GROMACS .gro file of C-alpha atoms in nm:
model
  113
    1GLN     CA    1   4.516  24.382  10.238
    2VAL     CA    2   4.150  24.446  10.296
    3GLN     CA    3   3.929  24.363  10.001
    4LEU     CA    4   3.559  24.428   9.984
    5VAL     CA    5   3.360  24.324   9.679
    6GLU     CA    6   3.001  24.444   9.656
    7SER     CA    7   2.746  24.298   9.418
    8GLY     CA    8   2.374  24.266   9.361
    9GLY     CA    9   2.283  24.615   9.251
   10GLY     CA   10   2.078  24.698   8.948
   11LEU     CA   11   1.776  24.880   8.813
   12VAL     CA   12   1.450  24.815   8.991
   13GLN     CA   13   1.105  24.971   8.987
   14PRO     CA   14   0.970  25.154   9.290
   15GLY     CA   15   0.836  24.904   9.539
   16GLY     CA   16   1.075  24.636   9.422
   17SER     CA   17   1.345  24.451   9.612
   18LEU     CA   18   1.714  24.377   9.582
   19ARG     CA   19   1.967  24.189   9.792
   20LEU     CA   20   2.318  24.327   9.800
   21SER     CA   21   2.617  24.114   9.896
   22CYS     CA   22   2.964  24.204  10.012
   23VAL     CA   23   3.242  23.947  10.027
   24ALA     CA   24   3.528  24.048  10.255
   25SER     CA   25   3.885  23.929  10.272
   26GLY     CA   26   4.195  24.044  10.455
   27ILE     CA   27   4.007  24.085  10.782
   28ILE     CA   28   3.903  23.857  11.066
   29PHE     CA   29   3.547  23.866  10.945
   30SER     CA   30   3.383  23.677  11.229
   31ILE     CA   31   3.470  23.950  11.481
   32ALA     CA   32   3.446  24.249  11.249
   33PRO     CA   33   3.160  24.495  11.281
   34MET     CA   34   3.032  24.563  10.932
   35ALA     CA   35   2.827  24.835  10.772
   36TRP     CA   36   2.657  24.944  10.454
   37TYR     CA   37   2.688  25.300  10.330
   38ARG     CA   38   2.545  25.470  10.026
   39GLN     CA   39   2.628  25.776   9.824
   40ALA     CA   40   2.382  25.943   9.591
   41ALA     CA   41   2.506  26.169   9.314
   42GLY     CA   42   2.607  26.504   9.459
   43ASN     CA   43   2.559  26.389   9.817
   44GLN     CA   44   2.780  26.285  10.104
   45ARG     CA   45   2.830  25.919  10.176
   46GLU     CA   46   2.584  25.820  10.446
   47LEU     CA   47   2.557  25.529  10.685
   48VAL     CA   48   2.269  25.297  10.604
   49ALA     CA   49   2.301  25.002  10.840
   50THR     CA   50   2.544  24.835  11.079
   51ILE     CA   51   2.581  24.486  11.218
   52THR     CA   52   2.802  24.383  11.507
   53GLN     CA   53   2.995  24.060  11.553
   54ASN     CA   54   2.703  23.942  11.765
   55SER     CA   55   2.453  24.038  11.492
   56GLY     CA   56   2.318  24.343  11.667
   57THR     CA   57   2.184  24.582  11.403
   58SER     CA   58   2.107  24.947  11.355
   59TYR     CA   59   1.955  25.141  11.066
   60ALA     CA   60   1.921  25.489  10.934
   61ASP     CA   61   1.572  25.624  10.988
   62SER     CA   62   1.523  25.654  10.614
   63VAL     CA   63   1.551  25.277  10.562
   64LYS     CA   64   1.425  25.139  10.892
   65GLY     CA   65   1.156  24.880  10.840
   66ARG     CA   66   1.247  24.831  10.475
   67PHE     CA   67   1.612  24.718  10.480
   68THR     CA   68   1.767  24.427  10.667
   69ILE     CA   69   2.139  24.377  10.723
   70SER     CA   70   2.269  24.028  10.798
   71ARG     CA   71   2.592  23.833  10.790
   72ASP     CA   72   2.712  23.483  10.712
   73ASN     CA   73   3.047  23.428  10.879
   74ALA     CA   74   3.101  23.097  10.700
   75LYS     CA   75   3.097  23.287  10.371
   76ASN     CA   76   3.270  23.607  10.490
   77THR     CA   77   2.971  23.789  10.352
   78VAL     CA   78   2.743  24.067  10.470
   79TYR     CA   79   2.407  24.124  10.303
   80LEU     CA   80   2.163  24.408  10.268
   81ARG     CA   81   1.811  24.306  10.179
   82MET     CA   82   1.621  24.605  10.046
   83ASN     CA   83   1.244  24.595  10.020
   84SER     CA   84   0.989  24.856   9.919
   85LEU     CA   85   1.253  25.050   9.731
   86LYS     CA   86   1.198  25.418   9.663
   87PRO     CA   87   1.357  25.649   9.407
   88GLU     CA   88   1.541  25.823   9.689
   89ASP     CA   89   1.724  25.496   9.758
   90THR     CA   90   1.910  25.542   9.431
   91ALA     CA   91   2.281  25.550   9.512
   92VAL     CA   92   2.605  25.358   9.497
   93TYR     CA   93   2.609  25.121   9.793
   94TYR     CA   94   2.935  25.042   9.970
   95CYS     CA   95   3.036  24.782  10.223
   96ARG     CA   96   3.260  24.881  10.515
   97ALA     CA   97   3.453  24.696  10.780
   98MET     CA   98   3.417  24.955  11.052
   99ARG     CA   99   3.754  24.899  11.214
  100TYR     CA  100   3.931  24.941  10.882
  101SER     CA  101   3.958  25.230  10.640
  102SER     CA  102   3.905  25.059  10.304
  103TRP     CA  103   3.617  25.079  10.060
  104GLY     CA  104   3.518  24.853   9.776
  105GLN     CA  105   3.408  24.976   9.436
  106GLY     CA  106   3.044  24.978   9.538
  107THR     CA  107   2.738  24.853   9.355
  108GLN     CA  108   2.489  25.081   9.182
  109VAL     CA  109   2.124  25.074   9.281
  110ALA     CA  110   1.882  25.266   9.064
  111VAL     CA  111   1.514  25.285   9.154
  112SER     CA  112   1.296  25.429   8.882
  113SER     CA  113   0.998  25.352   8.666
   0.00000   0.00000   0.00000
């Protein structure tokens, strides 16, 4: 079965940085398009960033220029580097294999002073 394990979240001050990781199993990772989503309290889950099997990337306008998605196929891991964090980035962040329908438990990111 598909398993996605997110980690790296935490509490950070505005302007700070975090790197999220997602380790995937149960998929052919090297050819799987991957994505990061987030869900703030009371909000819908929204797409944050995507990365193709060829490492093409796309970003939501709200994070463009601040976040970077990347992948390491040798480690079956997708990353989300988040810089210049803002309070509005506070959310639970989820990894997604876009051709599958499973979610991990997510990792909480809280940006506050």
